[in-house]
Amino acid sequence: MSSKYKIGNSILEILTGDITLQDTDVIVNAANNALVPGGGVDGAIHRAAGPELKDECETLGGCETGEAKITRGYNLAAPYVIHTVGPVYSGRVSDPGDLERSYLNSLSVASSNGLKSISFPSISTGAFGYPVKEAAVIALKSITGYLKNHPDIELVRMVLFSDRDYQVYRSTMERIIIT
Ligand code: ADP
């Protein structure tokens, strides 16, 4: 399943799929603060990229929540990986801002490296427990806001692992377009 939206001169595509298979210039990893291989998206990306990804991650000195760091993609179709750490959902007022910073800093790292297409997973909504409906609003507002001001990014893919998450993101996007 897939839906495409034009944001300025850029395309935002919402689709079901596997983040590790995306052929964009960069894929985003929902990483942890230590940047050590974990489960979910992180485990899948490390398995698909091969052991050199772990070796490069060890040189980075971890990653603060909301920040983003770039590595090569090794055996992945995507030449680069941007590792970002979303918030562990706590119900605190800081959660939405931390999640927004994960998306915006990832996009900013892509721009500063001259990358034009980027794929995101649904950051924080797996092991980190962020409710998908709330996370979708933050993700899509962050991405559309960035694209309006940064036409250098030509394509953003929001890659959802389940049909249910796809429907949440798609219906959230329809609401954002109207309002
Ligand atoms: P976090 O720790 O940030 O919550 P997770 O990796 O646990 O990250 O989960 C984030 C989302 O990514 C969840 O919705 C999960 O189902 C989904 N997911 C897991 N594996 C993949 C994959 N290979 N491609 C895309 N999405 C995935």
PDB file of C-alpha atoms and ligand atoms in Angstrom:
ATOM      1  CA  MET A   1       0.000   0.000   0.000  1.00  0.00           C
ATOM      2  CA  SER A   2       1.236   3.472  -0.813  1.00  0.00           C
ATOM      3  CA  SER A   3       0.010   7.093  -0.908  1.00  0.00           C
ATOM      4  CA  LYS A   4       1.910  10.063  -2.326  1.00  0.00           C
ATOM      5  CA  TYR A   5       1.614  13.728  -1.389  1.00  0.00           C
ATOM      6  CA  LYS A   6       3.238  16.759  -3.019  1.00  0.00           C
ATOM      7  CA  ILE A   7       4.778  19.116  -0.442  1.00  0.00           C
ATOM      8  CA  GLY A   8       6.212  22.155  -2.253  1.00  0.00           C
ATOM      9  CA  ASN A   9       8.437  20.594  -4.918  1.00  0.00           C
ATOM     10  CA  SER A  10       9.049  17.446  -2.868  1.00  0.00           C
ATOM     11  CA  ILE A  11       7.191  14.145  -2.531  1.00  0.00           C
ATOM     12  CA  LEU A  12       6.136  12.540   0.740  1.00  0.00           C
ATOM     13  CA  GLU A  13       5.263   8.887   0.261  1.00  0.00           C
ATOM     14  CA  ILE A  14       3.528   6.856   2.975  1.00  0.00           C
ATOM     15  CA  LEU A  15       3.806   3.111   2.391  1.00  0.00           C
ATOM     16  CA  THR A  16       3.880  -0.318   3.963  1.00  0.00           C
ATOM     17  CA  GLY A  17       7.253  -1.996   3.675  1.00  0.00           C
ATOM     18  CA  ASP A  18      10.578  -2.968   5.186  1.00  0.00           C
ATOM     19  CA  ILE A  19      12.941  -0.077   5.935  1.00  0.00           C
ATOM     20  CA  THR A  20      16.008  -2.236   5.214  1.00  0.00           C
ATOM     21  CA  LEU A  21      14.960  -2.697   1.555  1.00  0.00           C
ATOM     22  CA  GLN A  22      14.513   0.992   0.695  1.00  0.00           C
ATOM     23  CA  ASP A  23      16.721   2.319  -2.098  1.00  0.00           C
ATOM     24  CA  THR A  24      16.682   5.963  -1.016  1.00  0.00           C
ATOM     25  CA  ASP A  25      20.022   7.801  -0.502  1.00  0.00           C
ATOM     26  CA  VAL A  26      19.658   7.172   3.231  1.00  0.00           C
ATOM     27  CA  ILE A  27      17.488   5.183   5.621  1.00  0.00           C
ATOM     28  CA  VAL A  28      16.867   6.243   9.213  1.00  0.00           C
ATOM     29  CA  ASN A  29      17.496   3.854  12.081  1.00  0.00           C
ATOM     30  CA  ALA A  30      15.396   4.006  15.264  1.00  0.00           C
ATOM     31  CA  ALA A  31      18.496   3.497  17.408  1.00  0.00           C
ATOM     32  CA  ASN A  32      19.301   3.556  21.135  1.00  0.00           C
ATOM     33  CA  ASN A  33      21.532   5.972  23.086  1.00  0.00           C
ATOM     34  CA  ALA A  34      24.494   3.567  23.066  1.00  0.00           C
ATOM     35  CA  LEU A  35      24.221   2.966  19.296  1.00  0.00           C
ATOM     36  CA  VAL A  36      24.619  -0.772  19.931  1.00  0.00           C
ATOM     37  CA  PRO A  37      22.547  -3.198  17.842  1.00  0.00           C
ATOM     38  CA  GLY A  38      19.126  -3.789  19.449  1.00  0.00           C
ATOM     39  CA  GLY A  39      15.780  -5.218  18.309  1.00  0.00           C
ATOM     40  CA  GLY A  40      13.109  -3.990  15.906  1.00  0.00           C
ATOM     41  CA  VAL A  41      14.275  -1.657  13.129  1.00  0.00           C
ATOM     42  CA  ASP A  42      17.747  -1.423  14.654  1.00  0.00           C
ATOM     43  CA  GLY A  43      18.328  -5.188  14.662  1.00  0.00           C
ATOM     44  CA  ALA A  44      16.971  -5.545  11.126  1.00  0.00           C
ATOM     45  CA  ILE A  45      19.218  -2.745   9.798  1.00  0.00           C
ATOM     46  CA  HIS A  46      22.338  -4.162  11.460  1.00  0.00           C
ATOM     47  CA  ARG A  47      21.592  -7.669  10.143  1.00  0.00           C
ATOM     48  CA  ALA A  48      21.079  -6.389   6.608  1.00  0.00           C
ATOM     49  CA  ALA A  49      24.052  -3.974   6.633  1.00  0.00           C
ATOM     50  CA  GLY A  50      26.575  -6.488   8.031  1.00  0.00           C
ATOM     51  CA  PRO A  51      29.068  -6.237  10.916  1.00  0.00           C
ATOM     52  CA  GLU A  52      30.919  -3.181   9.576  1.00  0.00           C
ATOM     53  CA  LEU A  53      27.942  -1.033  10.568  1.00  0.00           C
ATOM     54  CA  LYS A  54      28.389  -1.997  14.225  1.00  0.00           C
ATOM     55  CA  ASP A  55      32.124  -1.226  13.950  1.00  0.00           C
ATOM     56  CA  GLU A  56      31.426   2.278  12.618  1.00  0.00           C
ATOM     57  CA  CYS A  57      28.718   2.892  15.226  1.00  0.00           C
ATOM     58  CA  GLU A  58      31.250   2.095  17.962  1.00  0.00           C
ATOM     59  CA  THR A  59      33.371   5.059  16.837  1.00  0.00           C
ATOM     60  CA  LEU A  60      30.535   7.586  17.260  1.00  0.00           C
ATOM     61  CA  GLY A  61      30.365   7.864  21.061  1.00  0.00           C
ATOM     62  CA  GLY A  62      26.626   7.157  21.352  1.00  0.00           C
ATOM     63  CA  CYS A  63      23.754   9.478  20.464  1.00  0.00           C
ATOM     64  CA  GLU A  64      21.611  11.703  22.689  1.00  0.00           C
ATOM     65  CA  THR A  65      17.824  11.439  22.496  1.00  0.00           C
ATOM     66  CA  GLY A  66      16.579  13.637  19.639  1.00  0.00           C
ATOM     67  CA  GLU A  67      19.984  13.795  17.924  1.00  0.00           C
ATOM     68  CA  ALA A  68      21.078  12.104  14.685  1.00  0.00           C
ATOM     69  CA  LYS A  69      24.396  10.703  13.409  1.00  0.00           C
ATOM     70  CA  ILE A  70      25.291   9.362   9.971  1.00  0.00           C
ATOM     71  CA  THR A  71      27.209   6.232   8.896  1.00  0.00           C
ATOM     72  CA  ARG A  72      27.692   4.353   5.662  1.00  0.00           C
ATOM     73  CA  GLY A  73      25.132   1.698   4.704  1.00  0.00           C
ATOM     74  CA  TYR A  74      27.546  -1.156   3.835  1.00  0.00           C
ATOM     75  CA  ASN A  75      25.477  -4.077   2.427  1.00  0.00           C
ATOM     76  CA  LEU A  76      22.211  -2.096   2.379  1.00  0.00           C
ATOM     77  CA  ALA A  77      20.704  -0.749  -0.838  1.00  0.00           C
ATOM     78  CA  ALA A  78      20.864   2.707   0.771  1.00  0.00           C
ATOM     79  CA  PRO A  79      24.440   4.094   0.788  1.00  0.00           C
ATOM     80  CA  TYR A  80      23.947   5.809   4.174  1.00  0.00           C
ATOM     81  CA  VAL A  81      22.163   5.269   7.495  1.00  0.00           C
ATOM     82  CA  ILE A  82      21.156   8.106   9.839  1.00  0.00           C
ATOM     83  CA  HIS A  83      20.873   6.845  13.408  1.00  0.00           C
ATOM     84  CA  THR A  84      18.480   8.785  15.597  1.00  0.00           C
ATOM     85  CA  VAL A  85      17.170   8.083  19.085  1.00  0.00           C
ATOM     86  CA  GLY A  86      13.521   8.863  19.711  1.00  0.00           C
ATOM     87  CA  PRO A  87      12.140   9.294  23.229  1.00  0.00           C
ATOM     88  CA  VAL A  88      11.101   6.336  25.360  1.00  0.00           C
ATOM     89  CA  TYR A  89       7.432   7.270  25.877  1.00  0.00           C
ATOM     90  CA  SER A  90       6.938   8.550  29.404  1.00  0.00           C
ATOM     91  CA  GLY A  91       3.889  10.819  29.177  1.00  0.00           C
ATOM     92  CA  ARG A  92       6.142  13.776  30.062  1.00  0.00           C
ATOM     93  CA  VAL A  93       5.780  17.128  28.279  1.00  0.00           C
ATOM     94  CA  SER A  94       9.229  16.617  26.733  1.00  0.00           C
ATOM     95  CA  ASP A  95       8.132  13.588  24.648  1.00  0.00           C
ATOM     96  CA  PRO A  96       6.653  15.412  21.611  1.00  0.00           C
ATOM     97  CA  GLY A  97       9.597  17.834  21.335  1.00  0.00           C
ATOM     98  CA  ASP A  98      12.114  14.996  21.561  1.00  0.00           C
ATOM     99  CA  LEU A  99      10.317  13.042  18.830  1.00  0.00           C
ATOM    100  CA  GLU A 100      10.095  16.153  16.634  1.00  0.00           C
ATOM    101  CA  ARG A 101      13.842  16.747  17.060  1.00  0.00           C
ATOM    102  CA  SER A 102      14.571  13.167  15.960  1.00  0.00           C
ATOM    103  CA  TYR A 103      12.799  13.783  12.659  1.00  0.00           C
ATOM    104  CA  LEU A 104      14.134  17.315  12.110  1.00  0.00           C
ATOM    105  CA  ASN A 105      17.745  16.490  13.025  1.00  0.00           C
ATOM    106  CA  SER A 106      17.654  13.435  10.737  1.00  0.00           C
ATOM    107  CA  LEU A 107      16.417  15.583   7.851  1.00  0.00           C
ATOM    108  CA  SER A 108      19.005  18.244   8.624  1.00  0.00           C
ATOM    109  CA  VAL A 109      21.852  15.666   8.615  1.00  0.00           C
ATOM    110  CA  ALA A 110      20.557  14.407   5.248  1.00  0.00           C
ATOM    111  CA  SER A 111      20.546  17.962   3.838  1.00  0.00           C
ATOM    112  CA  SER A 112      24.026  18.780   5.102  1.00  0.00           C
ATOM    113  CA  ASN A 113      25.370  15.620   3.445  1.00  0.00           C
ATOM    114  CA  GLY A 114      23.765  16.476   0.101  1.00  0.00           C
ATOM    115  CA  LEU A 115      21.335  13.538   0.269  1.00  0.00           C
ATOM    116  CA  LYS A 116      18.077  13.967  -1.642  1.00  0.00           C
ATOM    117  CA  SER A 117      15.917  11.004  -0.633  1.00  0.00           C
ATOM    118  CA  ILE A 118      15.345   9.534   2.828  1.00  0.00           C
ATOM    119  CA  SER A 119      13.239   6.746   4.355  1.00  0.00           C
ATOM    120  CA  PHE A 120      11.931   6.859   7.929  1.00  0.00           C
ATOM    121  CA  PRO A 121      10.490   4.104  10.114  1.00  0.00           C
ATOM    122  CA  SER A 122       7.870   4.995  12.731  1.00  0.00           C
ATOM    123  CA  ILE A 123      10.372   6.195  15.355  1.00  0.00           C
ATOM    124  CA  SER A 124       9.623   5.362  19.026  1.00  0.00           C
ATOM    125  CA  THR A 125       6.356   3.483  18.386  1.00  0.00           C
ATOM    126  CA  GLY A 126       7.785  -0.025  18.888  1.00  0.00           C
ATOM    127  CA  ALA A 127       9.890  -0.917  21.925  1.00  0.00           C
ATOM    128  CA  PHE A 128       9.880   2.748  23.039  1.00  0.00           C
ATOM    129  CA  GLY A 129       6.083   2.659  23.462  1.00  0.00           C
ATOM    130  CA  TYR A 130       4.989   5.964  21.870  1.00  0.00           C
ATOM    131  CA  PRO A 131       1.266   5.765  20.916  1.00  0.00           C
ATOM    132  CA  VAL A 132       1.142   5.554  17.118  1.00  0.00           C
ATOM    133  CA  LYS A 133      -1.666   8.079  16.636  1.00  0.00           C
ATOM    134  CA  GLU A 134       0.214  10.749  18.599  1.00  0.00           C
ATOM    135  CA  ALA A 135       3.554   9.895  17.006  1.00  0.00           C
ATOM    136  CA  ALA A 136       2.065  10.076  13.488  1.00  0.00           C
ATOM    137  CA  VAL A 137       0.945  13.693  13.975  1.00  0.00           C
ATOM    138  CA  ILE A 138       4.422  14.707  15.167  1.00  0.00           C
ATOM    139  CA  ALA A 139       6.235  12.757  12.443  1.00  0.00           C
ATOM    140  CA  LEU A 140       4.135  14.092   9.575  1.00  0.00           C
ATOM    141  CA  LYS A 141       4.008  17.712  10.797  1.00  0.00           C
ATOM    142  CA  SER A 142       7.794  17.681  11.281  1.00  0.00           C
ATOM    143  CA  ILE A 143       8.429  16.227   7.811  1.00  0.00           C
ATOM    144  CA  THR A 144       5.962  18.462   5.933  1.00  0.00           C
ATOM    145  CA  GLY A 145       7.194  21.575   7.771  1.00  0.00           C
ATOM    146  CA  TYR A 146      10.796  20.749   6.883  1.00  0.00           C
ATOM    147  CA  LEU A 147      10.043  20.031   3.219  1.00  0.00           C
ATOM    148  CA  LYS A 148       8.267  23.359   2.770  1.00  0.00           C
ATOM    149  CA  ASN A 149      11.538  25.142   3.672  1.00  0.00           C
ATOM    150  CA  HIS A 150      14.084  22.657   2.277  1.00  0.00           C
ATOM    151  CA  PRO A 151      13.366  21.735  -1.359  1.00  0.00           C
ATOM    152  CA  ASP A 152      16.814  20.053  -1.521  1.00  0.00           C
ATOM    153  CA  ILE A 153      15.123  16.940  -0.078  1.00  0.00           C
ATOM    154  CA  GLU A 154      13.185  15.590  -3.068  1.00  0.00           C
ATOM    155  CA  LEU A 155      11.635  12.451  -1.555  1.00  0.00           C
ATOM    156  CA  VAL A 156      10.704  11.337   1.956  1.00  0.00           C
ATOM    157  CA  ARG A 157       9.339   7.835   2.458  1.00  0.00           C
ATOM    158  CA  MET A 158       7.488   7.039   5.671  1.00  0.00           C
ATOM    159  CA  VAL A 159       7.788   3.231   5.804  1.00  0.00           C
ATOM    160  CA  LEU A 160       5.230   1.457   8.007  1.00  0.00           C
ATOM    161  CA  PHE A 161       5.604  -2.156   8.990  1.00  0.00           C
ATOM    162  CA  SER A 162       1.897  -2.953   9.481  1.00  0.00           C
ATOM    163  CA  ASP A 163      -1.310  -2.157   7.596  1.00  0.00           C
ATOM    164  CA  ARG A 164      -2.718  -0.684  10.796  1.00  0.00           C
ATOM    165  CA  ASP A 165       0.160   1.788  11.172  1.00  0.00           C
ATOM    166  CA  TYR A 166      -0.134   2.645   7.480  1.00  0.00           C
ATOM    167  CA  GLN A 167      -3.830   3.499   7.936  1.00  0.00           C
ATOM    168  CA  VAL A 168      -3.041   5.679  10.977  1.00  0.00           C
ATOM    169  CA  TYR A 169      -0.328   7.625   9.138  1.00  0.00           C
ATOM    170  CA  ARG A 170      -2.427   7.968   5.962  1.00  0.00           C
ATOM    171  CA  SER A 171      -5.509   9.257   7.764  1.00  0.00           C
ATOM    172  CA  THR A 172      -3.366  11.600   9.869  1.00  0.00           C
ATOM    173  CA  MET A 173      -1.810  12.990   6.666  1.00  0.00           C
ATOM    174  CA  GLU A 174      -5.254  13.561   5.124  1.00  0.00           C
ATOM    175  CA  ARG A 175      -6.193  15.599   8.210  1.00  0.00           C
ATOM    176  CA  ILE A 176      -2.951  17.609   8.113  1.00  0.00           C
ATOM    177  CA  ILE A 177      -3.555  18.521   4.448  1.00  0.00           C
ATOM    178  CA  ILE A 178      -7.065  19.807   5.168  1.00  0.00           C
ATOM    179  CA  THR A 179      -6.119  21.885   8.229  1.00  0.00           C
TER     180      THR A 179
HETATM  181  P1  ADP B   1      11.676   2.203  18.834  1.00  0.00           P
HETATM  182  O1  ADP B   1      12.682   1.525  19.736  1.00  0.00           O
HETATM  183  O2  ADP B   1      12.131   3.596  18.392  1.00  0.00           O
HETATM  184  O3  ADP B   1      10.283   2.156  19.370  1.00  0.00           O
HETATM  185  P2  ADP B   1      11.302  -0.130  17.071  1.00  0.00           P
HETATM  186  O4  ADP B   1      12.325  -0.605  16.108  1.00  0.00           O
HETATM  187  O5  ADP B   1      11.056  -0.983  18.284  1.00  0.00           O
HETATM  188  O6  ADP B   1      11.752   1.371  17.464  1.00  0.00           O
HETATM  189  O7  ADP B   1       9.899   0.071  16.331  1.00  0.00           O
HETATM  190  C1  ADP B   1       9.564   1.181  15.562  1.00  0.00           C
HETATM  191  C2  ADP B   1       8.535   0.777  14.519  1.00  0.00           C
HETATM  192  O8  ADP B   1       9.191   0.136  13.428  1.00  0.00           O
HETATM  193  C3  ADP B   1       7.483  -0.222  15.002  1.00  0.00           C
HETATM  194  O9  ADP B   1       6.223   0.161  14.466  1.00  0.00           O
HETATM  195  C4  ADP B   1       7.938  -1.536  14.378  1.00  0.00           C
HETATM  196  O10 ADP B   1       6.847  -2.412  14.115  1.00  0.00           O
HETATM  197  C5  ADP B   1       8.519  -1.054  13.067  1.00  0.00           C
HETATM  198  N1  ADP B   1       9.469  -1.968  12.416  1.00  0.00           N
HETATM  199  C6  ADP B   1      10.101  -3.058  12.912  1.00  0.00           C
HETATM  200  N2  ADP B   1      10.902  -3.623  11.970  1.00  0.00           N
HETATM  201  C7  ADP B   1      10.784  -2.856  10.843  1.00  0.00           C
HETATM  202  C8  ADP B   1      11.330  -2.911   9.516  1.00  0.00           C
HETATM  203  N3  ADP B   1      12.191  -3.862   9.151  1.00  0.00           N
HETATM  204  N4  ADP B   1      10.954  -1.944   8.630  1.00  0.00           N
HETATM  205  C9  ADP B   1      10.086  -0.959   8.986  1.00  0.00           C
HETATM  206  N5  ADP B   1       9.534  -0.862  10.203  1.00  0.00           N
HETATM  207  C10 ADP B   1       9.861  -1.799  11.129  1.00  0.00           C
END
